[in-house]
Coordinates of C-alpha atoms and ligand atoms in Angstrom, one line a residue:
X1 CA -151.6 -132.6 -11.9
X2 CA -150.5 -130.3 -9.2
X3 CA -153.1 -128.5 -7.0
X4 CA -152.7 -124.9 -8.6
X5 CA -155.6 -123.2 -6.2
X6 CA -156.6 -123.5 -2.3
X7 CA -160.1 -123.9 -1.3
X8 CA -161.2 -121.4 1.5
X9 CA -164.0 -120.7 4.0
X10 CA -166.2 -117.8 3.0
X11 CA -169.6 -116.8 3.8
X12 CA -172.3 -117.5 0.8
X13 CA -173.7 -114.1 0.8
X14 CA -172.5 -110.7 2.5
X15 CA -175.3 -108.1 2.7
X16 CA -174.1 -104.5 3.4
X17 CA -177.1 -102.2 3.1
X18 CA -180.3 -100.0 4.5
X19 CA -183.1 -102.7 4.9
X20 CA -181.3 -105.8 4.3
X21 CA -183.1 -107.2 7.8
X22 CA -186.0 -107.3 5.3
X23 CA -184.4 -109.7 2.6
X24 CA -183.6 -111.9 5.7
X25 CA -186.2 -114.7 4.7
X26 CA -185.3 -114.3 1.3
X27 CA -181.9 -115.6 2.1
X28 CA -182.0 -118.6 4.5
X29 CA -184.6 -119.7 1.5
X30 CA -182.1 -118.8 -1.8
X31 CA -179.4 -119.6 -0.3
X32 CA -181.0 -123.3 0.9
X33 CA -179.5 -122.2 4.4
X34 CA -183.3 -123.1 6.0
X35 CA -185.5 -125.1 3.4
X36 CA -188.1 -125.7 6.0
X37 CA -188.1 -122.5 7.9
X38 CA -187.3 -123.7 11.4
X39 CA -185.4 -120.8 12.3
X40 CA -184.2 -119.6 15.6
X41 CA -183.2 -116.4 15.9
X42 CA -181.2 -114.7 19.1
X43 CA -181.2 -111.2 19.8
X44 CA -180.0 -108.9 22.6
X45 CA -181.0 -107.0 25.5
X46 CA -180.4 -103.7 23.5
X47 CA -182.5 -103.4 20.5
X48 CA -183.6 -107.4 20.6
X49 CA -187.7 -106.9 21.2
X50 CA -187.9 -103.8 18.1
X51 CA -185.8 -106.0 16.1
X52 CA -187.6 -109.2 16.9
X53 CA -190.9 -107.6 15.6
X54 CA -189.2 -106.4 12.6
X55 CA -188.0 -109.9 11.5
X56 CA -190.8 -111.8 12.7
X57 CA -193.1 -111.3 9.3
X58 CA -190.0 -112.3 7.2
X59 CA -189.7 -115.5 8.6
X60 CA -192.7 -117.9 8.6
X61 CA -191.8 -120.2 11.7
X62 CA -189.1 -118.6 13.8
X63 CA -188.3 -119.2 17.5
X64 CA -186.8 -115.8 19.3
X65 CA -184.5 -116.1 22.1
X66 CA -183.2 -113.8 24.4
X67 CA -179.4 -113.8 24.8
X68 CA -178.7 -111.5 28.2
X69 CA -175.1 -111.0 27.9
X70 CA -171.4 -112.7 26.5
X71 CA -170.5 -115.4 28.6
X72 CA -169.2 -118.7 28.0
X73 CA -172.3 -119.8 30.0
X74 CA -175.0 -117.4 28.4
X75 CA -173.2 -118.6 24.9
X76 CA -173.9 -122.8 26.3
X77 CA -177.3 -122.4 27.3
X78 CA -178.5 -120.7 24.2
X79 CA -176.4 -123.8 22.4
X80 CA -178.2 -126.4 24.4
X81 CA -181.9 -124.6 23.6
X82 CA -180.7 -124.8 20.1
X83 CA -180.0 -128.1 20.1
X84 CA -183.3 -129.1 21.9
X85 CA -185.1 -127.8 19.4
X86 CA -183.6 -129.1 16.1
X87 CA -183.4 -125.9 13.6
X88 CA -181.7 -125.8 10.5
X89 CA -179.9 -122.4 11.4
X90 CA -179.9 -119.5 13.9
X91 CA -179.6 -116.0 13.1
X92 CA -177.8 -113.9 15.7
X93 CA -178.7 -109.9 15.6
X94 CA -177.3 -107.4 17.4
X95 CA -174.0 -106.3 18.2
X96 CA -170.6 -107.8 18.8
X97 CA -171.6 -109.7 22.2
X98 CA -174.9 -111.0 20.8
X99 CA -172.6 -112.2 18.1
X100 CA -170.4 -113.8 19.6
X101 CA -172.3 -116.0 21.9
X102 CA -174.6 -116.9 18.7
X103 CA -171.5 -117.9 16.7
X104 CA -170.2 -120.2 20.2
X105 CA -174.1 -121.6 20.5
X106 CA -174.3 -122.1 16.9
X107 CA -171.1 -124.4 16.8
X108 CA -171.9 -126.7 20.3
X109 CA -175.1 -127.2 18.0
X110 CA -173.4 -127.7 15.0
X111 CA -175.8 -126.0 12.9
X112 CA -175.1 -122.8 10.6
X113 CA -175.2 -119.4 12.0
X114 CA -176.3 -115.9 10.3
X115 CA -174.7 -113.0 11.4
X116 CA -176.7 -110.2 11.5
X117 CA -174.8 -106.6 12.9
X118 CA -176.7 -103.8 13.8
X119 CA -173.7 -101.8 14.7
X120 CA -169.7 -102.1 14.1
X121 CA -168.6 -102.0 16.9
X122 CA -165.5 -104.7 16.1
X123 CA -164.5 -106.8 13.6
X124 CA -166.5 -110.4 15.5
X125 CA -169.4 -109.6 12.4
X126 CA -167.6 -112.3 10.2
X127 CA -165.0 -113.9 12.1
X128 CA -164.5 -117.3 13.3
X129 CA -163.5 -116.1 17.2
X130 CA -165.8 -115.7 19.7
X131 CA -165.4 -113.1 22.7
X132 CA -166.8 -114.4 26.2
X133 CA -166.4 -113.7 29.3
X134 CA -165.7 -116.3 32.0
X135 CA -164.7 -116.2 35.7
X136 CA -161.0 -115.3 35.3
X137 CA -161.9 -112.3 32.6
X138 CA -162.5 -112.5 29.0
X139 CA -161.4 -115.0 26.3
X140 CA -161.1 -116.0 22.8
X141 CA -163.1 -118.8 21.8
X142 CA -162.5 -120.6 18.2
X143 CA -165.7 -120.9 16.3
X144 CA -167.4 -122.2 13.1
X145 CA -167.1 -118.7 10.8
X146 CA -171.2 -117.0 9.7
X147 CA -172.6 -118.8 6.9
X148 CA -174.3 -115.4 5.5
X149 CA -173.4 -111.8 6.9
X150 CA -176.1 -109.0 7.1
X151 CA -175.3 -105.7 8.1
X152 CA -178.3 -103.6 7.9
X153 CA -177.5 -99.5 7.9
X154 CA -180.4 -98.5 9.3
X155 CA -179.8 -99.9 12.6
X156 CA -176.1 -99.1 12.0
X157 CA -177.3 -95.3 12.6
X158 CA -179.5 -96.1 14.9
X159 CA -177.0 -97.9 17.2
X160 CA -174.6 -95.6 19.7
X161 CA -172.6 -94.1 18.1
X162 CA -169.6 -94.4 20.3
X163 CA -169.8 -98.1 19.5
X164 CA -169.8 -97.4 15.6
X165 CA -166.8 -95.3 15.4
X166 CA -165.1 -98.0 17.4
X167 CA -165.3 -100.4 14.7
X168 CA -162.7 -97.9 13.1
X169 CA -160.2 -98.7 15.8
X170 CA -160.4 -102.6 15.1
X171 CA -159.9 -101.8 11.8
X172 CA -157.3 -99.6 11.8
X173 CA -155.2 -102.1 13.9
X174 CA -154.7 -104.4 11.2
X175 CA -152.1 -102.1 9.8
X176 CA -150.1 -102.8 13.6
X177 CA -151.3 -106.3 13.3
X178 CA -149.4 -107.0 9.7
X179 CA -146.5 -105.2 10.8
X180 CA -146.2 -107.4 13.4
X181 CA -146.4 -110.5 11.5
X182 CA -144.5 -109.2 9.0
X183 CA -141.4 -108.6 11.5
X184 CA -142.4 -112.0 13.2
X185 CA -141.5 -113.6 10.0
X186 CA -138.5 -112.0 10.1
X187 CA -137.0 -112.2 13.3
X188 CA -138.7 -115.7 13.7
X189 CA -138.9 -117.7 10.4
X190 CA -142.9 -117.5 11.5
X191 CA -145.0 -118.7 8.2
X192 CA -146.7 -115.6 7.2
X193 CA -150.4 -116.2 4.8
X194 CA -149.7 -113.0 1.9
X195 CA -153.5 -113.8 0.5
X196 CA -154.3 -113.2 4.6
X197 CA -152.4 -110.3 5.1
X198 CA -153.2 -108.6 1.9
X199 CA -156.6 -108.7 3.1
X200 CA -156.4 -107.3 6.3
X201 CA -154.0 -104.7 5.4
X202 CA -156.5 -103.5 2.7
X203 CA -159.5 -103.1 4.7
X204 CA -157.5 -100.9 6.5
X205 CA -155.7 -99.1 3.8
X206 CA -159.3 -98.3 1.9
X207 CA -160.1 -96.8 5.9
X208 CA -157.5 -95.1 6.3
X209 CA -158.2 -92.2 4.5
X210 CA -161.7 -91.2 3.8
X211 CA -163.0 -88.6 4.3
X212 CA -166.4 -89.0 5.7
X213 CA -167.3 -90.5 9.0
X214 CA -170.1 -92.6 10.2
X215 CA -173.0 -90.3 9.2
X216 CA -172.3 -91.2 5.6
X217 CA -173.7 -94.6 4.1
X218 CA -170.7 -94.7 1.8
X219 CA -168.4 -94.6 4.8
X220 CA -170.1 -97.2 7.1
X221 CA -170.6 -99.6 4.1
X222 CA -166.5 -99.2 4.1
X223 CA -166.3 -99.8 7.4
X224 CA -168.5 -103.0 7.4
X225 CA -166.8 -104.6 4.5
X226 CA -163.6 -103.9 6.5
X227 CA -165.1 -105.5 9.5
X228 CA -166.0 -108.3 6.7
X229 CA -162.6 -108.8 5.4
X230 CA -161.1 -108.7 8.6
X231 CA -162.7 -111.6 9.5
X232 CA -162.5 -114.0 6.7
X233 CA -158.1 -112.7 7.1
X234 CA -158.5 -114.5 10.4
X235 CA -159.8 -117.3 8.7
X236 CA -158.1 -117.7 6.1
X237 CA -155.0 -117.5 8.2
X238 CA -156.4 -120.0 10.7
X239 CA -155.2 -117.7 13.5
X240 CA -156.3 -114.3 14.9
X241 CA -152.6 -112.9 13.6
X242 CA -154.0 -110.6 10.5
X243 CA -156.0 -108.7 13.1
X244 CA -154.1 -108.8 16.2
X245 CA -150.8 -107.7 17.0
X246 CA -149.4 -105.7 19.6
X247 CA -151.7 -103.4 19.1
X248 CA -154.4 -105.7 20.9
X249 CA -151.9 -107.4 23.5
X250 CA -151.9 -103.8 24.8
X251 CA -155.6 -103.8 24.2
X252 CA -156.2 -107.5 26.4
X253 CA -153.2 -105.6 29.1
X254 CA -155.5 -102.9 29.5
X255 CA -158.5 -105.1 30.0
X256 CA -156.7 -106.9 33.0
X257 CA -155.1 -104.5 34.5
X258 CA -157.7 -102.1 34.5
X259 CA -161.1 -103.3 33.9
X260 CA -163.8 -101.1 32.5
X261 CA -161.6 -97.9 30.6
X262 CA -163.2 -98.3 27.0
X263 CA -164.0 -100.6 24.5
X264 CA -162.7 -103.1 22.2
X265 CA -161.7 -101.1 19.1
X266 CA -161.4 -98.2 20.8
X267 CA -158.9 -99.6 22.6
X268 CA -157.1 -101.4 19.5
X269 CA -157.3 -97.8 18.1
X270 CA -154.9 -96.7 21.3
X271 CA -152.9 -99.6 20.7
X272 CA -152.2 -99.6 17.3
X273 CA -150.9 -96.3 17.1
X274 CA -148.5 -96.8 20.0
X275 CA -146.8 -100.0 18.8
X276 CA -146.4 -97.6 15.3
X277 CA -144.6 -95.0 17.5
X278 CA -142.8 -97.6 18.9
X279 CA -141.7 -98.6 15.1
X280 CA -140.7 -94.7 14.5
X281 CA -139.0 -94.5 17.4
X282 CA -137.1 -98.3 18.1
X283 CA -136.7 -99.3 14.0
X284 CA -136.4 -96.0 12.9
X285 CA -139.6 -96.8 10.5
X286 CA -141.3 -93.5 8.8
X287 CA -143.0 -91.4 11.5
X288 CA -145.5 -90.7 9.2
X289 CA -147.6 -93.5 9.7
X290 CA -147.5 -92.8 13.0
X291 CA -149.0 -89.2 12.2
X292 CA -151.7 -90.7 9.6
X293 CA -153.1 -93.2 11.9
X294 CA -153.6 -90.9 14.8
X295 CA -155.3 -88.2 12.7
X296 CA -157.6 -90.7 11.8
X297 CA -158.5 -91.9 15.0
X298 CA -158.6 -88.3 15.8
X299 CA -161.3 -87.5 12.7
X300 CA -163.8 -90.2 14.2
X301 CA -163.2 -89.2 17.6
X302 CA -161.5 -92.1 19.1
X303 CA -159.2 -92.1 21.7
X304 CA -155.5 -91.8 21.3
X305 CA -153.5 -90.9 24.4
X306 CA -153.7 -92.5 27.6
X307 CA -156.0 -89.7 29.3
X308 CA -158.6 -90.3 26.9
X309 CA -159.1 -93.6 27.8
X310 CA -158.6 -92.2 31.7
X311 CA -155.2 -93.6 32.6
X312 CA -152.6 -92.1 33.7
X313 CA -149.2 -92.4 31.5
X314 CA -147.6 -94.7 34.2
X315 CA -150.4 -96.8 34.2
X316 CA -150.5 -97.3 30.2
X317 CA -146.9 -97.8 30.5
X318 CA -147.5 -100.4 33.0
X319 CA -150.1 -101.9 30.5
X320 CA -147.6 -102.1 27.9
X321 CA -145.1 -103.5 30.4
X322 CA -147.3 -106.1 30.9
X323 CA -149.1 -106.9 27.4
X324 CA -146.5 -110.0 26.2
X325 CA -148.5 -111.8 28.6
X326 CA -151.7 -111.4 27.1
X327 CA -151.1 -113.6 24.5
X328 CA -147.7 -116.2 24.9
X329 CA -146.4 -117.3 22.1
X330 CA -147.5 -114.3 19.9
X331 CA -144.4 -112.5 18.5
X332 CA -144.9 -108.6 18.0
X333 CA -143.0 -105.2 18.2
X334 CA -143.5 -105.3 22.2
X335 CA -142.4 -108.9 21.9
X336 CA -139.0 -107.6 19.9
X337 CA -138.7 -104.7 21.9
X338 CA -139.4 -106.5 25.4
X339 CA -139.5 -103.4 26.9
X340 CA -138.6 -102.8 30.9
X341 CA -140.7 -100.5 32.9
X342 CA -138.2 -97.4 32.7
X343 CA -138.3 -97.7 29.1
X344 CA -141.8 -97.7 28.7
X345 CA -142.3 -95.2 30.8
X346 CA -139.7 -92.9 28.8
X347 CA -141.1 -94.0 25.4
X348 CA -145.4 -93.1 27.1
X349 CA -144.4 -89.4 27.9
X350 CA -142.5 -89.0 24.2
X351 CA -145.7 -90.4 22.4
X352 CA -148.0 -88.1 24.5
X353 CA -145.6 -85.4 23.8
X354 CA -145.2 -85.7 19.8
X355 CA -149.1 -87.1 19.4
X356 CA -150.4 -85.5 21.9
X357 CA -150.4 -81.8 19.9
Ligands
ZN1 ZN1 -160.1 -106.7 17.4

């Protein structure tokens, strides 16, 4: 008999709610992720000593450790702590660098990791990538995906909110990122995942257009499982692709070129709708998605045109100039378009004039 179904990676339990740090205990026990309570549990500079207190009662026998930033080597020596001390899971809480290391620690131990989010700031909650710095900059590190994801909306609204509405940005840049693979598969014969890519897409599509903004429970819960199903895409797929296009090649450009301008969704947000002008403008493709995206980023006040991210035009252009190398191999609009510095320039100044009003 044929196989008729795949079998996929998922988390056991997703968790989207005010006072789900509370349940935490609850869970590792339910879910048989800690039978015996030897927990360790990794927080933050940020919120990590509140939080600790706050989860300590919910967990009979837990270990806290301090994770001080998101390097490859903060991310090892919490993984060599963890293995030292033989736990049967670690539950990372914070935000996305916390995460991140957690999720890289968690798989040089080889024991389960629960993601715990505190804000949404990018779509790392559920994924199985890890962001870390390392001498030459920042990379992408290929990690064992959460075993439970908790996202617990009363930190969400107590987080900055700049690093809330960025979440939007990630989000928003899987519509650039399917477009991409879609016209990769195209030009390139490159296998494309439709149960992948359905689920990206969505999690933007259900974004897209409400109406509410990070104040409202109903819109962050949105945005979480978005974050969510962003993540599992990338598994799923195997590959980053569902979530990453040219959109965040222009994103990484930006990050080399000029270190320090915003953050990680915001800057997808940037990207995304500039590879969709590009579309409008190269493939002829209906300008207005172009318009839809950028009112959105506009609505939750993220940037949109070089300034806002405190570039000049000629230096985004040289960003875009630049952002095939980001990722070799990866086949996108800028890949297609392979656009030379005059042209870039040209095709800046036209997006800031049409968006920028
Ligand atoms: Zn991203």
């Amino acid at each position: 008999m044929p196989l008729l179904a795949r079998m996929l990676t998922a988390p056991l339990s997703i968790d989207v709610r005010r006072g789900a740090i509370a349940a935490l205990g609850e869970l590792l026990a339910d879910r048989r992720i800690a039978t015996e309570g030897r927990v360790a549990v990794a927080v933050g500079r940020g919120q990590g000593d509140q939080i600790a207190e706050h989860v300590r009662p919910t967990l009979q026998d837990c270990e806290v450790f301090r994770v001080d930033g998101a390097s490859v080597d903060d991310a090892v020596g919490l993984g060599s702590r963890l293995r030292g001390g033989s736990y049967e899971a670690v539950i990372g809480i914070g935000g996305g660098r916390t995460i991140d290391a957690t999720k890289y620690a968690a798989t040089l131990a080889g024991i389960p990791m629960v993601s715990v989010a505190t804000n949404l700031s990018h779509d790392g909650i559920c994924s199985p990538v890890a962001s870390l710095e390392h001498e030459h900059g920042k990379g992408s590190f290929g990690v064992v995906m959460p075993i439970a994801v908790v996202v617990d909306l009363d930190y969400v609204h107590a987080a900055p909110k700049r690093l809330v509405r960025s979440g939007v940005g990630d989000v928003l840049s899987n519509l650039s990122a399917v477009a991409d693979w879609e016209l990769s598969h195209r030009e390139q014969g490159d296998p494309i995942d439709r149960l992948a890519l359905t689920l990206a897409r969505n999690a933007a599509e259900a974004l897209i257009f409400q109406p509410e903004s990070i104040g409202s429970d109903r819109f962050l819960t949105v945005l979480a499982e978005g974050l969510v199903l962003s993540g599992m895409a990338m598994s799923f797929a195997g590959s980053s692709r569902p979530a990453s296009g040219g959109d965040h090649e222009i994103l990484h450009s930006v990050d080399q070129l000029f270190p320090g301008t915003a953050n990680h969704g915001e800057l997808a947000g940037v990207g995304a709708a500039f590879c969709f002008f590009l579309r409008h403008e190269f493939l002829d493709e209906d300008p207005a998605r172009t318009r839809t995206i950028a009112d959105c980023l506009r609505r939750h006040r993220l940037p949109l045109l070089p300034k806002d991210i405190g570039l000049s035009d000629e230096q985004f252009a040289r960003a875009v100039v630049h952002a095939p190398q980001t990722r070799p191999g990866r086949y996108t609009i800028l890949e297609y378009l392979s656009l030379d510095e005059s042209t870039a320039g040209k095709a800046v100044s036209e997006y800031v004039r049409v968006i920028g009003h």
